[in-house]
Amino acid sequence: MSQTAQDERLTERELAVWRELLDTTSELRRLLSAELQQVELSPGDYAVLLALTEADGNALRSSELADAIDWERSRLSHHLGRMENRGAIVVLTADGLDAIRRASGPHLRAVKRLFADALEPEQIDNLAEALASIRKNLGSNNSTEGGHA
Amino acid sequence: MSQTAQDERLTERELAVWRELLDTTSELRRLLSAELQQVELSPGDYAVLLALTEADGNALRSSELADAIDWERSRLSHHLGRMENRGAIVVLTADGLDAIRRASGPHLRAVKRLFADALEPEQIDNLAEALASIRKNLGSNNSTEGGHA
DNA sequence: CAAGATTGATCTTTCAATCTTT
DNA sequence: AAAGATTGAAAGATCAATCTTG
């Protein structure tokens, strides 16, 4: 499945990179979340709206939406309820479209600024390759089984 | 600050890798969390205990601990309260040491299995380099300012 | 009945006060 | 008063039922 020795312990180096991966992505999520807050959306809101925008006819069945953003059904259900309370959107209405349109420009600029601008094309390739290897390994590995929740 | 052109839009490729980074790390966190649950610890518990284990005398002031794991003070305060309720540990007691000892073996093996085993040494290096670039860029960039919360 | 979807309970995180200590 | 720390309330996430529909 994997290319490196399976039998040895995790090295200091590997552990350090692992922690750095967790810390860095946490920080990125935090900053992007703050960015989105300026247009009154949570990261969850954004994920939901984005998935709907990208779907055919701007609509998805609940379970399809859950799959698209890889959420548990119950989490989605609660979240949609909250969005409704806030006068937000379940299936993309004019308001919903408006919200995501207002958000996506700043959001994408933030992703570029915080992430893409930091990396050379080759680094992007390397990162993509590393993530693909991890993914591939998750598929064949995974004691908890199943893939996701 | 950065090496690539600042003025163009985020490319499809960059966006795809960005999403893949978010998805992959989410999945890793989920699996590691499930792993920890088998020894009755949450990822938060583990972070707290680990920081204390690595500290001088297995103790830290509250604000130092918060800094070490990069949490807001209030979050740490609530979490420590919950750990106390559960009969867990604030400053590392015998029970706390015991808990982290029981957890760390399985946890580190899981990190190796899910993360390190998937990557060639060169991929680890590449990943570390990409993360370092992102970090460096976060330092000089960051509109929300400050660094963390 | 089984998959799709919602609900309630509980736990976690965040935000805005508030209390404490120097 | 300013930094350190705690608290309460509200939002978000998770788990185990439960309800709904095909």
Short mmCIF file of C-alpha atoms (C1' of nucleotides) in Angstrom, two decimals:
data_model
loop_
_atom_site.label_atom_id
_atom_site.label_comp_id
_atom_site.label_asym_id
_atom_site.label_seq_id
_atom_site.Cartn_x
_atom_site.Cartn_y
_atom_site.Cartn_z
CA MET A 1 0.00 0.00 0.00
CA SER A 2 2.63 2.46 1.06
CA GLN A 3 6.16 2.96 -0.01
CA THR A 4 8.03 3.39 3.23
CA ALA A 5 8.88 0.90 5.90
CA GLN A 6 5.82 -0.04 7.92
CA ASP A 7 7.52 -1.48 10.90
CA GLU A 8 9.47 1.39 12.39
CA ARG A 9 8.28 4.09 14.72
CA LEU A 10 7.15 7.53 13.72
CA THR A 11 10.23 9.72 13.44
CA GLU A 12 10.66 13.07 15.14
CA ARG A 13 10.73 14.65 11.74
CA GLU A 14 7.47 13.05 10.64
CA LEU A 15 5.80 14.03 13.86
CA ALA A 16 7.00 17.60 13.53
CA VAL A 17 5.66 17.87 9.98
CA TRP A 18 2.40 16.31 11.08
CA ARG A 19 1.98 18.88 13.84
CA GLU A 20 2.90 21.65 11.47
CA LEU A 21 0.24 20.42 9.07
CA LEU A 22 -2.41 20.49 11.79
CA ASP A 23 -1.34 23.89 13.10
CA THR A 24 -1.07 25.51 9.72
CA THR A 25 -4.42 24.31 8.47
CA SER A 26 -6.07 25.35 11.74
CA GLU A 27 -4.68 28.81 11.32
CA LEU A 28 -5.78 28.98 7.71
CA ARG A 29 -9.29 27.92 8.65
CA ARG A 30 -9.42 30.54 11.37
CA LEU A 31 -8.32 33.34 9.08
CA LEU A 32 -10.68 32.34 6.32
CA SER A 33 -13.48 32.13 8.83
CA ALA A 34 -12.76 35.67 10.00
CA GLU A 35 -12.75 36.74 6.38
CA LEU A 36 -16.19 35.23 5.79
CA GLN A 37 -17.58 36.77 8.93
CA GLN A 38 -17.20 40.16 7.33
CA VAL A 39 -19.99 39.20 4.96
CA GLU A 40 -22.04 37.56 7.72
CA LEU A 41 -21.44 33.98 6.73
CA SER A 42 -20.01 31.09 8.70
CA PRO A 43 -17.74 28.55 7.03
CA GLY A 44 -20.68 26.14 7.21
CA ASP A 45 -22.98 28.59 5.49
CA TYR A 46 -20.42 29.09 2.78
CA ALA A 47 -19.97 25.37 2.22
CA VAL A 48 -23.71 24.87 1.89
CA LEU A 49 -24.24 27.79 -0.45
CA LEU A 50 -21.26 26.89 -2.57
CA ALA A 51 -22.40 23.32 -3.04
CA LEU A 52 -25.83 24.54 -4.09
CA THR A 53 -24.35 27.07 -6.48
CA GLU A 54 -22.31 24.37 -8.14
CA ALA A 55 -25.24 21.98 -8.39
CA ASP A 56 -27.54 21.58 -11.38
CA GLY A 57 -30.40 24.00 -11.04
CA ASN A 58 -28.94 25.31 -7.83
CA ALA A 59 -30.68 22.59 -5.92
CA LEU A 60 -29.74 19.31 -4.29
CA ARG A 61 -31.53 16.72 -2.26
CA SER A 62 -30.59 16.85 1.37
CA SER A 63 -28.59 13.66 1.25
CA GLU A 64 -26.80 14.73 -1.91
CA LEU A 65 -25.89 18.00 -0.31
CA ALA A 66 -24.62 16.18 2.75
CA ASP A 67 -22.48 13.99 0.52
CA ALA A 68 -21.19 16.94 -1.45
CA ILE A 69 -19.81 18.68 1.60
CA ASP A 70 -19.12 15.48 3.49
CA TRP A 71 -21.31 16.22 6.49
CA GLU A 72 -23.44 13.91 8.54
CA ARG A 73 -27.11 14.15 7.73
CA SER A 74 -27.93 15.36 11.18
CA ARG A 75 -25.34 18.07 11.09
CA LEU A 76 -26.73 19.36 7.83
CA SER A 77 -30.27 19.18 9.11
CA HIS A 78 -29.43 21.26 12.18
CA HIS A 79 -27.44 23.70 10.11
CA LEU A 80 -30.19 24.22 7.57
CA GLY A 81 -32.59 24.80 10.44
CA ARG A 82 -30.35 27.50 11.81
CA MET A 83 -29.97 29.10 8.41
CA GLU A 84 -33.74 29.22 8.12
CA ASN A 85 -34.10 30.87 11.50
CA ARG A 86 -31.68 33.51 10.43
CA GLY A 87 -33.80 34.15 7.39
CA ALA A 88 -31.15 32.50 5.30
CA ILE A 89 -31.60 29.95 2.60
CA VAL A 90 -32.36 26.28 2.23
CA VAL A 91 -32.64 25.85 -1.46
CA LEU A 92 -30.86 28.62 -3.23
CA THR A 93 -33.19 31.58 -3.43
CA ALA A 94 -32.40 35.01 -4.74
CA ASP A 95 -31.11 35.94 -1.30
CA GLY A 96 -28.93 32.88 -1.18
CA LEU A 97 -27.43 33.56 -4.55
CA ASP A 98 -26.83 37.07 -3.47
CA ALA A 99 -25.11 36.00 -0.29
CA ILE A 100 -22.72 33.64 -2.00
CA ARG A 101 -21.98 36.18 -4.71
CA ARG A 102 -21.09 38.78 -2.16
CA ALA A 103 -18.95 36.29 -0.28
CA SER A 104 -17.11 34.46 -3.01
CA GLY A 105 -15.01 37.29 -4.35
CA PRO A 106 -13.47 38.21 -1.01
CA HIS A 107 -13.22 34.58 -0.03
CA LEU A 108 -11.39 33.52 -3.15
CA ARG A 109 -9.10 36.50 -2.87
CA ALA A 110 -8.32 35.47 0.69
CA VAL A 111 -7.54 31.92 -0.38
CA LYS A 112 -5.22 33.32 -2.99
CA ARG A 113 -3.57 35.69 -0.58
CA LEU A 114 -3.19 33.30 2.33
CA PHE A 115 -2.53 30.10 0.45
CA ALA A 116 -1.81 30.28 -3.26
CA ASP A 117 0.44 33.34 -3.18
CA ALA A 118 2.68 31.59 -0.69
CA LEU A 119 3.44 28.71 -3.02
CA GLU A 120 5.44 28.24 -6.20
CA PRO A 121 3.75 26.20 -8.91
CA GLU A 122 6.08 23.36 -8.08
CA GLN A 123 5.09 23.53 -4.42
CA ILE A 124 1.45 23.32 -5.38
CA ASP A 125 2.26 20.23 -7.39
CA ASN A 126 4.20 18.72 -4.52
CA LEU A 127 1.42 19.45 -2.09
CA ALA A 128 -1.16 17.95 -4.41
CA GLU A 129 0.97 14.87 -4.78
CA ALA A 130 1.44 14.44 -1.06
CA LEU A 131 -2.28 14.85 -0.43
CA ALA A 132 -3.06 12.32 -3.15
CA SER A 133 -0.73 9.82 -1.49
CA ILE A 134 -2.38 10.38 1.86
CA ARG A 135 -5.81 9.95 0.30
CA LYS A 136 -4.80 6.80 -1.45
CA ASN A 137 -3.44 5.42 1.77
CA LEU A 138 -6.60 6.35 3.66
CA GLY A 139 -8.59 4.30 1.20
CA SER A 140 -6.67 1.11 1.75
CA ASN A 141 -5.93 1.73 5.39
CA ASN A 142 -8.34 3.06 7.99
CA SER A 143 -9.11 0.85 10.95
CA THR A 144 -12.31 2.72 11.81
CA GLU A 145 -13.44 1.70 8.35
CA GLY A 146 -15.94 3.20 6.03
CA GLY A 147 -14.18 6.28 4.72
CA HIS A 148 -16.15 8.97 6.45
CA ALA A 149 -18.74 9.29 9.18
CA MET B 1 6.93 38.16 0.38
CA SER B 2 5.68 35.66 -2.13
CA GLN B 3 7.15 34.33 -5.26
CA THR B 4 4.20 34.14 -7.61
CA ALA B 5 2.30 36.87 -9.35
CA GLN B 6 0.04 38.72 -6.93
CA ASP B 7 -2.30 40.28 -9.38
CA GLU B 8 -3.96 37.34 -11.10
CA ARG B 9 -6.93 35.34 -9.95
CA LEU B 10 -6.82 32.06 -8.10
CA THR B 11 -6.51 29.31 -10.68
CA GLU B 12 -8.75 26.26 -10.86
CA ARG B 13 -5.77 24.17 -10.01
CA GLU B 14 -4.91 26.17 -6.92
CA LEU B 15 -8.48 26.08 -5.75
CA ALA B 16 -8.69 22.34 -6.27
CA VAL B 17 -5.53 21.76 -4.23
CA TRP B 18 -6.80 24.10 -1.55
CA ARG B 19 -10.04 22.16 -1.26
CA GLU B 20 -8.16 18.92 -1.24
CA LEU B 21 -6.01 20.22 1.60
CA LEU B 22 -9.08 21.12 3.64
CA ASP B 23 -10.86 17.86 2.92
CA THR B 24 -7.86 15.67 3.58
CA THR B 25 -6.95 17.30 6.85
CA SER B 26 -10.59 17.15 7.99
CA GLU B 27 -10.64 13.47 7.29
CA LEU B 28 -7.36 12.91 9.10
CA ARG B 29 -8.64 14.79 12.13
CA ARG B 30 -11.80 12.72 12.15
CA LEU B 31 -9.95 9.43 11.99
CA LEU B 32 -7.46 10.42 14.65
CA SER B 33 -10.30 11.59 16.83
CA ALA B 34 -12.00 8.22 16.51
CA GLU B 35 -8.71 6.60 17.38
CA LEU B 36 -8.37 8.65 20.56
CA GLN B 37 -11.95 7.94 21.55
CA GLN B 38 -10.99 4.33 22.08
CA VAL B 39 -8.95 5.45 25.07
CA GLU B 40 -11.63 7.88 26.23
CA LEU B 41 -9.87 11.07 25.23
CA SER B 42 -10.98 13.88 22.98
CA PRO B 43 -8.51 15.63 20.69
CA GLY B 44 -8.71 18.57 23.09
CA ASP B 45 -7.89 16.38 26.05
CA TYR B 46 -4.94 14.98 24.20
CA ALA B 47 -3.62 18.41 23.24
CA VAL B 48 -3.84 19.59 26.84
CA LEU B 49 -2.21 16.51 28.30
CA LEU B 50 0.50 16.46 25.69
CA ALA B 51 1.43 20.08 26.29
CA LEU B 52 1.65 19.43 30.02
CA THR B 53 3.74 16.33 29.48
CA GLU B 54 6.18 18.28 27.39
CA ALA B 55 6.37 21.16 29.86
CA ASP B 56 8.96 21.56 32.59
CA GLY B 57 7.74 19.83 35.70
CA ASN B 58 4.61 18.75 33.87
CA ALA B 59 2.97 22.03 34.74
CA LEU B 60 2.15 25.26 32.95
CA ARG B 61 0.37 28.43 33.86
CA SER B 62 -3.03 28.65 32.25
CA SER B 63 -1.99 31.33 29.80
CA GLU B 64 1.18 29.46 28.89
CA LEU B 65 -0.82 26.35 28.23
CA ALA B 66 -3.24 28.31 26.09
CA ASP B 67 -0.32 29.68 24.12
CA ALA B 68 1.26 26.27 23.74
CA ILE B 69 -1.78 24.74 22.10
CA ASP B 70 -2.90 27.99 20.52
CA TRP B 71 -6.31 28.17 22.15
CA GLU B 72 -8.24 31.14 23.40
CA ARG B 73 -8.14 31.53 27.15
CA SER B 74 -11.84 31.04 27.50
CA ARG B 75 -11.81 27.87 25.47
CA LEU B 76 -9.09 26.43 27.65
CA SER B 77 -10.90 27.49 30.79
CA HIS B 78 -14.10 25.74 29.72
CA HIS B 79 -12.20 22.68 28.65
CA LEU B 80 -10.27 22.37 31.89
CA GLY B 81 -13.55 22.73 33.75
CA ARG B 82 -15.02 19.87 31.78
CA MET B 83 -11.95 17.73 32.35
CA GLU B 84 -12.29 18.34 36.07
CA ASN B 85 -15.94 17.32 36.04
CA ARG B 86 -14.97 14.10 34.37
CA GLY B 87 -12.50 13.49 37.14
CA ALA B 88 -9.73 14.26 34.70
CA ILE B 89 -6.75 16.46 35.20
CA VAL B 90 -5.81 20.09 35.34
CA VAL B 91 -2.20 19.97 36.28
CA LEU B 92 -0.75 16.63 35.37
CA THR B 93 -1.49 14.21 38.17
CA ALA B 94 -0.74 10.53 38.26
CA ASP B 95 -4.04 9.90 36.51
CA GLY B 96 -3.22 12.44 33.85
CA LEU B 97 0.16 10.94 33.17
CA ASP B 98 -1.46 7.59 32.99
CA ALA B 99 -4.06 8.77 30.52
CA ILE B 100 -1.57 10.29 28.14
CA ARG B 101 0.68 7.25 28.39
CA ARG B 102 -2.14 4.97 27.47
CA ALA B 103 -3.14 7.23 24.63
CA SER B 104 0.13 8.17 23.07
CA GLY B 105 1.21 4.79 21.79
CA PRO B 106 -1.97 4.13 19.80
CA HIS B 107 -2.17 7.74 18.75
CA LEU B 108 1.36 7.88 17.39
CA ARG B 109 0.86 4.59 15.63
CA ALA B 110 -2.25 5.99 14.02
CA VAL B 111 -0.39 9.10 12.87
CA LYS B 112 2.23 6.84 11.36
CA ARG B 113 -0.30 4.61 9.71
CA LEU B 114 -2.60 7.32 8.37
CA PHE B 115 -0.03 9.98 7.57
CA ALA B 116 3.63 9.04 7.62
CA ASP B 117 3.30 5.65 5.95
CA ALA B 118 1.60 7.30 3.00
CA LEU B 119 4.53 9.55 2.24
CA GLU B 120 8.02 9.07 0.84
CA PRO B 121 10.78 10.94 2.68
CA GLU B 122 10.90 13.35 -0.22
CA GLN B 123 7.19 13.98 0.04
CA ILE B 124 7.57 14.76 3.72
CA ASP B 125 10.26 17.26 2.82
CA ASN B 126 8.09 18.80 0.14
CA LEU B 127 5.15 19.05 2.46
CA ALA B 128 7.27 20.64 5.17
CA GLU B 129 8.59 23.13 2.67
CA ALA B 130 5.15 24.07 1.42
CA LEU B 131 3.88 24.50 4.97
CA ALA B 132 6.87 26.66 5.83
CA SER B 133 6.13 28.87 2.85
CA ILE B 134 2.52 29.22 3.89
CA ARG B 135 3.56 30.06 7.43
CA LYS B 136 6.05 32.62 6.28
CA ASN B 137 3.43 34.22 4.10
CA LEU B 138 0.91 34.26 6.96
CA GLY B 139 3.38 36.22 9.01
CA SER B 140 3.81 39.01 6.53
CA ASN B 141 0.26 38.88 5.22
CA ASN B 142 -2.90 38.50 7.27
CA SER B 143 -5.46 41.31 7.09
CA THR B 144 -7.19 40.27 10.32
CA GLU B 145 -3.86 40.93 11.96
CA GLY B 146 -2.37 39.66 15.14
CA GLY B 147 -1.38 36.14 14.28
CA HIS B 148 -3.93 34.17 16.21
CA ALA B 149 -7.11 34.77 18.16
"C1'" DC C 1 -38.42 -2.81 6.47
"C1'" DA C 2 -34.64 0.17 4.95
"C1'" DA C 3 -32.98 4.51 3.37
"C1'" DG C 4 -33.81 9.49 3.91
"C1'" DA C 5 -34.46 13.04 7.14
"C1'" DT C 6 -35.38 15.26 11.53
"C1'" DT C 7 -35.12 15.84 16.60
"C1'" DG C 8 -33.33 16.03 21.44
"C1'" DA C 9 -29.55 15.66 24.47
"C1'" DT C 10 -24.99 16.56 25.20
"C1'" DC C 11 -20.57 18.30 24.31
"C1'" DT C 12 -17.56 21.80 22.18
"C1'" DT C 13 -16.39 26.39 20.59
"C1'" DT C 14 -16.94 31.30 20.36
"C1'" DC C 15 -18.08 35.87 21.88
"C1'" DA C 16 -18.92 39.26 25.09
"C1'" DA C 17 -19.01 40.45 29.64
"C1'" DT C 18 -17.18 39.98 34.28
"C1'" DC C 19 -14.12 38.98 38.05
"C1'" DT C 20 -9.31 38.88 39.83
"C1'" DT C 21 -4.79 40.18 40.63
"C1'" DT C 22 -0.90 42.89 40.25
"C1'" DA D 1 -6.24 50.30 34.96
"C1'" DA D 2 -4.21 46.36 32.34
"C1'" DA D 3 -3.23 41.51 31.96
"C1'" DG D 4 -4.79 36.93 33.56
"C1'" DA D 5 -8.66 34.04 34.18
"C1'" DT D 6 -13.47 32.63 34.60
"C1'" DT D 7 -18.39 32.72 33.37
"C1'" DG D 8 -22.94 32.72 30.71
"C1'" DA D 9 -25.23 32.66 26.62
"C1'" DA D 10 -25.57 31.38 21.97
"C1'" DA D 11 -23.83 28.90 17.86
"C1'" DG D 12 -22.00 24.71 16.12
"C1'" DA D 13 -21.06 19.61 16.10
"C1'" DT D 14 -21.90 14.71 17.46
"C1'" DC D 15 -24.50 10.80 18.90
"C1'" DA D 16 -28.42 8.11 19.62
"C1'" DA D 17 -33.09 7.79 18.93
"C1'" DT D 18 -37.16 8.74 16.22
"C1'" DC D 19 -40.10 9.86 12.44
"C1'" DT D 20 -41.07 9.53 7.40
"C1'" DT D 21 -41.34 7.48 2.88
"C1'" DG D 22 -40.38 4.68 -0.81
#
